[in-house]
Structure formats: structure tokens, C-alpha cells
PDB file of N, CA and C in Angstrom:
ATOM      1  N   UNK A   1      99.805 108.701 103.269  1.00 94.00           N
ATOM      2  CA  UNK A   1      98.381 108.739 103.558  1.00 94.00           C
ATOM      3  C   UNK A   1      97.743 107.368 103.340  1.00 94.00           C
ATOM      4  N   UNK A   2      98.080 106.741 102.215  1.00 96.00           N
ATOM      5  CA  UNK A   2      97.500 105.422 101.937  1.00 96.00           C
ATOM      6  C   UNK A   2      97.943 104.385 102.974  1.00 96.00           C
ATOM      7  N   UNK A   3      99.196 104.470 103.379  1.00 97.00           N
ATOM      8  CA  UNK A   3      99.695 103.511 104.363  1.00 97.00           C
ATOM      9  C   UNK A   3      99.020 103.715 105.715  1.00 97.00           C
ATOM     10  N   UNK A   4      98.764 104.951 106.080  1.00 97.00           N
ATOM     11  CA  UNK A   4      98.092 105.191 107.359  1.00 97.00           C
ATOM     12  C   UNK A   4      96.647 104.697 107.312  1.00 97.00           C
ATOM     13  N   UNK A   5      96.000 104.794 106.148  1.00 97.00           N
ATOM     14  CA  UNK A   5      94.642 104.274 106.015  1.00 97.00           C
ATOM     15  C   UNK A   5      94.631 102.748 106.131  1.00 97.00           C
ATOM     16  N   UNK A   6      95.631 102.098 105.557  1.00 98.00           N
ATOM     17  CA  UNK A   6      95.730 100.643 105.684  1.00 98.00           C
ATOM     18  C   UNK A   6      95.987 100.259 107.137  1.00 98.00           C
ATOM     19  N   UNK A   7      96.878 100.971 107.796  1.00 97.00           N
ATOM     20  CA  UNK A   7      97.165 100.707 109.209  1.00 97.00           C
ATOM     21  C   UNK A   7      95.902 100.836 110.046  1.00 97.00           C
ATOM     22  N   UNK A   8      95.122 101.852 109.777  1.00 96.00           N
ATOM     23  CA  UNK A   8      93.875 102.077 110.508  1.00 96.00           C
ATOM     24  C   UNK A   8      92.929 100.887 110.341  1.00 96.00           C
ATOM     25  N   UNK A   9      92.814 100.377 109.134  1.00 96.00           N
ATOM     26  CA  UNK A   9      91.925  99.233 108.893  1.00 96.00           C
ATOM     27  C   UNK A   9      92.459  97.957 109.544  1.00 96.00           C
ATOM     28  N   UNK A  10      93.765  97.783 109.529  1.00 96.00           N
ATOM     29  CA  UNK A  10      94.361  96.612 110.192  1.00 96.00           C
ATOM     30  C   UNK A  10      94.068  96.664 111.687  1.00 96.00           C
ATOM     31  N   UNK A  11      94.254  97.839 112.286  1.00 96.00           N
ATOM     32  CA  UNK A  11      94.003  97.978 113.720  1.00 96.00           C
ATOM     33  C   UNK A  11      92.527  97.759 114.064  1.00 96.00           C
ATOM     34  N   UNK A  12      91.646  98.230 113.208  1.00 95.00           N
ATOM     35  CA  UNK A  12      90.213  97.970 113.425  1.00 95.00           C
ATOM     36  C   UNK A  12      89.958  96.475 113.440  1.00 95.00           C
ATOM     37  N   UNK A  13      90.575  95.775 112.507  1.00 94.00           N
ATOM     38  CA  UNK A  13      90.373  94.344 112.382  1.00 94.00           C
ATOM     39  C   UNK A  13      90.917  93.601 113.596  1.00 94.00           C
ATOM     40  N   UNK A  14      92.090  93.991 114.045  1.00 93.00           N
ATOM     41  CA  UNK A  14      92.738  93.293 115.157  1.00 93.00           C
ATOM     42  C   UNK A  14      92.135  93.693 116.500  1.00 93.00           C
ATOM     43  N   UNK A  15      92.078  94.981 116.758  1.00 94.00           N
ATOM     44  CA  UNK A  15      91.660  95.452 118.081  1.00 94.00           C
ATOM     45  C   UNK A  15      90.160  95.374 118.318  1.00 94.00           C
ATOM     46  N   UNK A  16      89.393  95.649 117.291  1.00 91.00           N
ATOM     47  CA  UNK A  16      87.938  95.670 117.454  1.00 91.00           C
ATOM     48  C   UNK A  16      87.272  94.429 116.894  1.00 91.00           C
ATOM     49  N   UNK A  17      88.093  93.520 116.356  1.00 88.00           N
ATOM     50  CA  UNK A  17      87.581  92.305 115.733  1.00 88.00           C
ATOM     51  C   UNK A  17      86.530  92.628 114.669  1.00 88.00           C
ATOM     52  N   UNK A  18      86.764  93.722 113.949  1.00 87.00           N
ATOM     53  CA  UNK A  18      85.831  94.184 112.932  1.00 87.00           C
ATOM     54  C   UNK A  18      85.999  93.381 111.651  1.00 87.00           C
ATOM     55  N   UNK A  19      84.880  93.003 111.050  1.00 92.00           N
ATOM     56  CA  UNK A  19      84.902  92.292 109.774  1.00 92.00           C
ATOM     57  C   UNK A  19      84.980  93.320 108.650  1.00 92.00           C
ATOM     58  N   UNK A  20      86.191  93.728 108.316  1.00 95.00           N
ATOM     59  CA  UNK A  20      86.401  94.788 107.328  1.00 95.00           C
ATOM     60  C   UNK A  20      87.328  94.340 106.202  1.00 95.00           C
ATOM     61  N   UNK A  21      87.128  93.103 105.767  1.00 96.00           N
ATOM     62  CA  UNK A  21      88.021  92.543 104.752  1.00 96.00           C
ATOM     63  C   UNK A  21      87.995  93.356 103.456  1.00 96.00           C
ATOM     64  N   UNK A  22      86.832  93.861 103.079  1.00 96.00           N
ATOM     65  CA  UNK A  22      86.760  94.669 101.853  1.00 96.00           C
ATOM     66  C   UNK A  22      87.594  95.936 101.970  1.00 96.00           C
ATOM     67  N   UNK A  23      87.552  96.575 103.137  1.00 96.00           N
ATOM     68  CA  UNK A  23      88.369  97.766 103.355  1.00 96.00           C
ATOM     69  C   UNK A  23      89.848  97.425 103.339  1.00 96.00           C
ATOM     70  N   UNK A  24      90.214  96.275 103.918  1.00 97.00           N
ATOM     71  CA  UNK A  24      91.613  95.838 103.900  1.00 97.00           C
ATOM     72  C   UNK A  24      92.082  95.606 102.467  1.00 97.00           C
ATOM     73  N   UNK A  25      91.231  95.000 101.661  1.00 98.00           N
ATOM     74  CA  UNK A  25      91.571  94.760 100.253  1.00 98.00           C
ATOM     75  C   UNK A  25      91.784  96.089  99.532  1.00 98.00           C
ATOM     76  N   UNK A  26      90.847  97.015  99.693  1.00 98.00           N
ATOM     77  CA  UNK A  26      90.941  98.313  99.018  1.00 98.00           C
ATOM     78  C   UNK A  26      92.193  99.083  99.432  1.00 98.00           C
ATOM     79  N   UNK A  27      92.457  99.135 100.734  1.00 98.00           N
ATOM     80  CA  UNK A  27      93.607  99.900 101.211  1.00 98.00           C
ATOM     81  C   UNK A  27      94.921  99.244 100.817  1.00 98.00           C
ATOM     82  N   UNK A  28      94.953  97.911 100.814  1.00 98.00           N
ATOM     83  CA  UNK A  28      96.151  97.199 100.373  1.00 98.00           C
ATOM     84  C   UNK A  28      96.438  97.508  98.905  1.00 98.00           C
ATOM     85  N   UNK A  29      95.401  97.481  98.085  1.00 98.00           N
ATOM     86  CA  UNK A  29      95.560  97.808  96.661  1.00 98.00           C
ATOM     87  C   UNK A  29      96.069  99.235  96.495  1.00 98.00           C
ATOM     88  N   UNK A  30      95.496 100.167  97.251  1.00 98.00           N
ATOM     89  CA  UNK A  30      95.932 101.568  97.162  1.00 98.00           C
ATOM     90  C   UNK A  30      97.413 101.716  97.515  1.00 98.00           C
ATOM     91  N   UNK A  31      97.843 101.020  98.563  1.00 98.00           N
ATOM     92  CA  UNK A  31      99.256 101.099  98.970  1.00 98.00           C
ATOM     93  C   UNK A  31     100.149 100.500  97.886  1.00 98.00           C
ATOM     94  N   UNK A  32      99.752  99.364  97.334  1.00 98.00           N
ATOM     95  CA  UNK A  32     100.559  98.745  96.283  1.00 98.00           C
ATOM     96  C   UNK A  32     100.667  99.650  95.060  1.00 98.00           C
ATOM     97  N   UNK A  33      99.577 100.322  94.705  1.00 98.00           N
ATOM     98  CA  UNK A  33      99.605 101.250  93.576  1.00 98.00           C
ATOM     99  C   UNK A  33     100.572 102.396  93.852  1.00 98.00           C
ATOM    100  N   UNK A  34     100.509 102.942  95.042  1.00 98.00           N
ATOM    101  CA  UNK A  34     101.395 104.054  95.394  1.00 98.00           C
ATOM    102  C   UNK A  34     102.855 103.612  95.410  1.00 98.00           C
ATOM    103  N   UNK A  35     103.115 102.405  95.884  1.00 98.00           N
ATOM    104  CA  UNK A  35     104.494 101.900  95.876  1.00 98.00           C
ATOM    105  C   UNK A  35     105.014 101.743  94.451  1.00 98.00           C
ATOM    106  N   UNK A  36     104.164 101.264  93.553  1.00 97.00           N
ATOM    107  CA  UNK A  36     104.575 101.147  92.153  1.00 97.00           C
ATOM    108  C   UNK A  36     104.869 102.520  91.569  1.00 97.00           C
ATOM    109  N   UNK A  37     104.040 103.504  91.893  1.00 98.00           N
ATOM    110  CA  UNK A  37     104.281 104.863  91.408  1.00 98.00           C
ATOM    111  C   UNK A  37     105.602 105.412  91.953  1.00 98.00           C
ATOM    112  N   UNK A  38     105.861 105.147  93.215  1.00 97.00           N
ATOM    113  CA  UNK A  38     107.101 105.605  93.840  1.00 97.00           C
ATOM    114  C   UNK A  38     108.317 105.012  93.140  1.00 97.00           C
ATOM    115  N   UNK A  39     108.256 103.703  92.869  1.00 98.00           N
ATOM    116  CA  UNK A  39     109.369 103.049  92.183  1.00 98.00           C
ATOM    117  C   UNK A  39     109.583 103.626  90.790  1.00 98.00           C
ATOM    118  N   UNK A  40     108.500 103.949  90.116  1.00 98.00           N
ATOM    119  CA  UNK A  40     108.610 104.554  88.773  1.00 98.00           C
ATOM    120  C   UNK A  40     109.194 105.962  88.856  1.00 98.00           C
ATOM    121  N   UNK A  41     108.700 106.750  89.785  1.00 98.00           N
ATOM    122  CA  UNK A  41     109.166 108.143  89.913  1.00 98.00           C
ATOM    123  C   UNK A  41     110.661 108.220  90.194  1.00 98.00           C
ATOM    124  N   UNK A  42     111.155 107.298  91.000  1.00 98.00           N
ATOM    125  CA  UNK A  42     112.571 107.318  91.375  1.00 98.00           C
ATOM    126  C   UNK A  42     113.416 106.343  90.554  1.00 98.00           C
ATOM    127  N   UNK A  43     112.756 105.651  89.631  1.00 98.00           N
ATOM    128  CA  UNK A  43     113.458 104.693  88.780  1.00 98.00           C
ATOM    129  C   UNK A  43     114.260 103.688  89.612  1.00 98.00           C
ATOM    130  N   UNK A  44     113.586 103.068  90.567  1.00 98.00           N
ATOM    131  CA  UNK A  44     114.267 102.152  91.491  1.00 98.00           C
ATOM    132  C   UNK A  44     113.636 100.759  91.514  1.00 98.00           C
ATOM    133  N   UNK A  45     112.823 100.459  90.526  1.00 97.00           N
ATOM    134  CA  UNK A  45     112.113  99.177  90.539  1.00 97.00           C
ATOM    135  C   UNK A  45     113.070  97.984  90.629  1.00 97.00           C
ATOM    136  N   UNK A  46     114.096  97.971  89.791  1.00 98.00           N
ATOM    137  CA  UNK A  46     115.036  96.841  89.789  1.00 98.00           C
ATOM    138  C   UNK A  46     115.788  96.734  91.106  1.00 98.00           C
ATOM    139  N   UNK A  47     116.225  97.866  91.662  1.00 98.00           N
ATOM    140  CA  UNK A  47     116.954  97.841  92.930  1.00 98.00           C
ATOM    141  C   UNK A  47     116.071  97.327  94.069  1.00 98.00           C
ATOM    142  N   UNK A  48     114.819  97.742  94.059  1.00 98.00           N
ATOM    143  CA  UNK A  48     113.892  97.276  95.097  1.00 98.00           C
ATOM    144  C   UNK A  48     113.686  95.775  94.967  1.00 98.00           C
ATOM    145  N   UNK A  49     113.497  95.289  93.748  1.00 97.00           N
ATOM    146  CA  UNK A  49     113.296  93.854  93.534  1.00 97.00           C
ATOM    147  C   UNK A  49     114.514  93.053  93.967  1.00 97.00           C
ATOM    148  N   UNK A  50     115.707  93.564  93.680  1.00 98.00           N
ATOM    149  CA  UNK A  50     116.942  92.883  94.093  1.00 98.00           C
ATOM    150  C   UNK A  50     117.037  92.819  95.615  1.00 98.00           C
ATOM    151  N   UNK A  51     116.795  93.952  96.266  1.00 98.00           N
ATOM    152  CA  UNK A  51     116.862  93.997  97.731  1.00 98.00           C
ATOM    153  C   UNK A  51     115.814  93.083  98.339  1.00 98.00           C
ATOM    154  N   UNK A  52     114.612  93.111  97.780  1.00 97.00           N
ATOM    155  CA  UNK A  52     113.529  92.266  98.291  1.00 97.00           C
ATOM    156  C   UNK A  52     113.878  90.787  98.162  1.00 97.00           C
ATOM    157  N   UNK A  53     114.461  90.392  97.036  1.00 98.00           N
ATOM    158  CA  UNK A  53     114.856  88.997  96.831  1.00 98.00           C
ATOM    159  C   UNK A  53     115.901  88.570  97.854  1.00 98.00           C
ATOM    160  N   UNK A  54     116.877  89.454  98.115  1.00 98.00           N
ATOM    161  CA  UNK A  54     117.909  89.143  99.114  1.00 98.00           C
ATOM    162  C   UNK A  54     117.281  88.995 100.500  1.00 98.00           C
ATOM    163  N   UNK A  55     116.368  89.885 100.826  1.00 98.00           N
ATOM    164  CA  UNK A  55     115.711  89.865 102.137  1.00 98.00           C
ATOM    165  C   UNK A  55     114.879  88.588 102.296  1.00 98.00           C
ATOM    166  N   UNK A  56     114.171  88.198 101.245  1.00 98.00           N
ATOM    167  CA  UNK A  56     113.357  86.980 101.303  1.00 98.00           C
ATOM    168  C   UNK A  56     114.231  85.741 101.479  1.00 98.00           C
ATOM    169  N   UNK A  57     115.407  85.734 100.866  1.00 97.00           N
ATOM    170  CA  UNK A  57     116.331  84.609 101.055  1.00 97.00           C
ATOM    171  C   UNK A  57     116.788  84.512 102.513  1.00 97.00           C
ATOM    172  N   UNK A  58     117.073  85.657 103.130  1.00 97.00           N
ATOM    173  CA  UNK A  58     117.464  85.669 104.546  1.00 97.00           C
ATOM    174  C   UNK A  58     116.344  85.145 105.422  1.00 97.00           C
ATOM    175  N   UNK A  59     115.125  85.571 105.139  1.00 97.00           N
ATOM    176  CA  UNK A  59     113.972  85.127 105.920  1.00 97.00           C
ATOM    177  C   UNK A  59     113.775  83.627 105.744  1.00 97.00           C
ATOM    178  N   UNK A  60     113.890  83.151 104.503  1.00 96.00           N
ATOM    179  CA  UNK A  60     113.740  81.726 104.229  1.00 96.00           C
ATOM    180  C   UNK A  60     114.789  80.913 104.989  1.00 96.00           C
ATOM    181  N   UNK A  61     116.017  81.406 105.012  1.00 95.00           N
ATOM    182  CA  UNK A  61     117.097  80.718 105.727  1.00 95.00           C
ATOM    183  C   UNK A  61     116.791  80.646 107.223  1.00 95.00           C
ATOM    184  N   UNK A  62     116.338  81.776 107.801  1.00 95.00           N
ATOM    185  CA  UNK A  62     115.986  81.778 109.225  1.00 95.00           C
ATOM    186  C   UNK A  62     114.859  80.814 109.525  1.00 95.00           C
ATOM    187  N   UNK A  63     113.851  80.777 108.664  1.00 95.00           N
ATOM    188  CA  UNK A  63     112.727  79.867 108.872  1.00 95.00           C
ATOM    189  C   UNK A  63     113.173  78.409 108.769  1.00 95.00           C
ATOM    190  N   UNK A  64     114.042  78.122 107.811  1.00 93.00           N
ATOM    191  CA  UNK A  64     114.571  76.761 107.685  1.00 93.00           C
ATOM    192  C   UNK A  64     115.331  76.357 108.949  1.00 93.00           C
ATOM    193  N   UNK A  65     116.160  77.270 109.455  1.00 91.00           N
ATOM    194  CA  UNK A  65     116.919  76.987 110.687  1.00 91.00           C
ATOM    195  C   UNK A  65     115.972  76.775 111.856  1.00 91.00           C
ATOM    196  N   UNK A  66     114.927  77.586 111.934  1.00 92.00           N
ATOM    197  CA  UNK A  66     113.966  77.472 113.023  1.00 92.00           C
ATOM    198  C   UNK A  66     113.201  76.152 112.930  1.00 92.00           C
ATOM    199  N   UNK A  67     112.843  75.735 111.727  1.00 90.00           N
ATOM    200  CA  UNK A  67     112.090  74.485 111.533  1.00 90.00           C
ATOM    201  C   UNK A  67     112.945  73.268 111.823  1.00 90.00           C
ATOM    202  N   UNK A  68     114.266  73.396 111.723  1.00 89.00           N
ATOM    203  CA  UNK A  68     115.157  72.252 111.981  1.00 89.00           C
ATOM    204  C   UNK A  68     115.380  72.026 113.475  1.00 89.00           C
ATOM    205  N   UNK A  69     114.963  72.984 114.294  1.00 79.00           N
ATOM    206  CA  UNK A  69     115.173  72.849 115.743  1.00 79.00           C
ATOM    207  C   UNK A  69     114.157  71.938 116.354  1.00 79.00           C
TER     208      UNK A  69
END
């Protein structure tokens, strides 16, 4: 539910050029809170952080390769 509310605000901002930065901030915070709760409920915080770090390294490598072209 929180993610769909954030998506709705993003689309308003992009498609309608609506100045809704406060709504984007609120919905982003709500999604982050829910994600933290999810990680706690499933006891997966460390695994998520490890996966995220690996993914960020891959993205960084791709960006470096792209910038060298």
C-alpha cells in the first residue's frame, strides 16, 4: 500500500508536472519505514545489506565502464 502511494505521487510529479515534493518526502519515508519493519519481521537485515552492497558494486562498475567510453 505504501509503495503504491509513493508510485502515485511520483507519477503525479512526472506526468502532471505537479509540485508535490512534500508528498514525495512523506511517502518515501513511509516506504522506508515499512521496509525496515519487513527486514525486522523476517530477520533479513544483514542479508539485504549484503545483497545491496553487491548490487551497488555492479552498478558502480557499469558506470565506470560507461564513463570510460
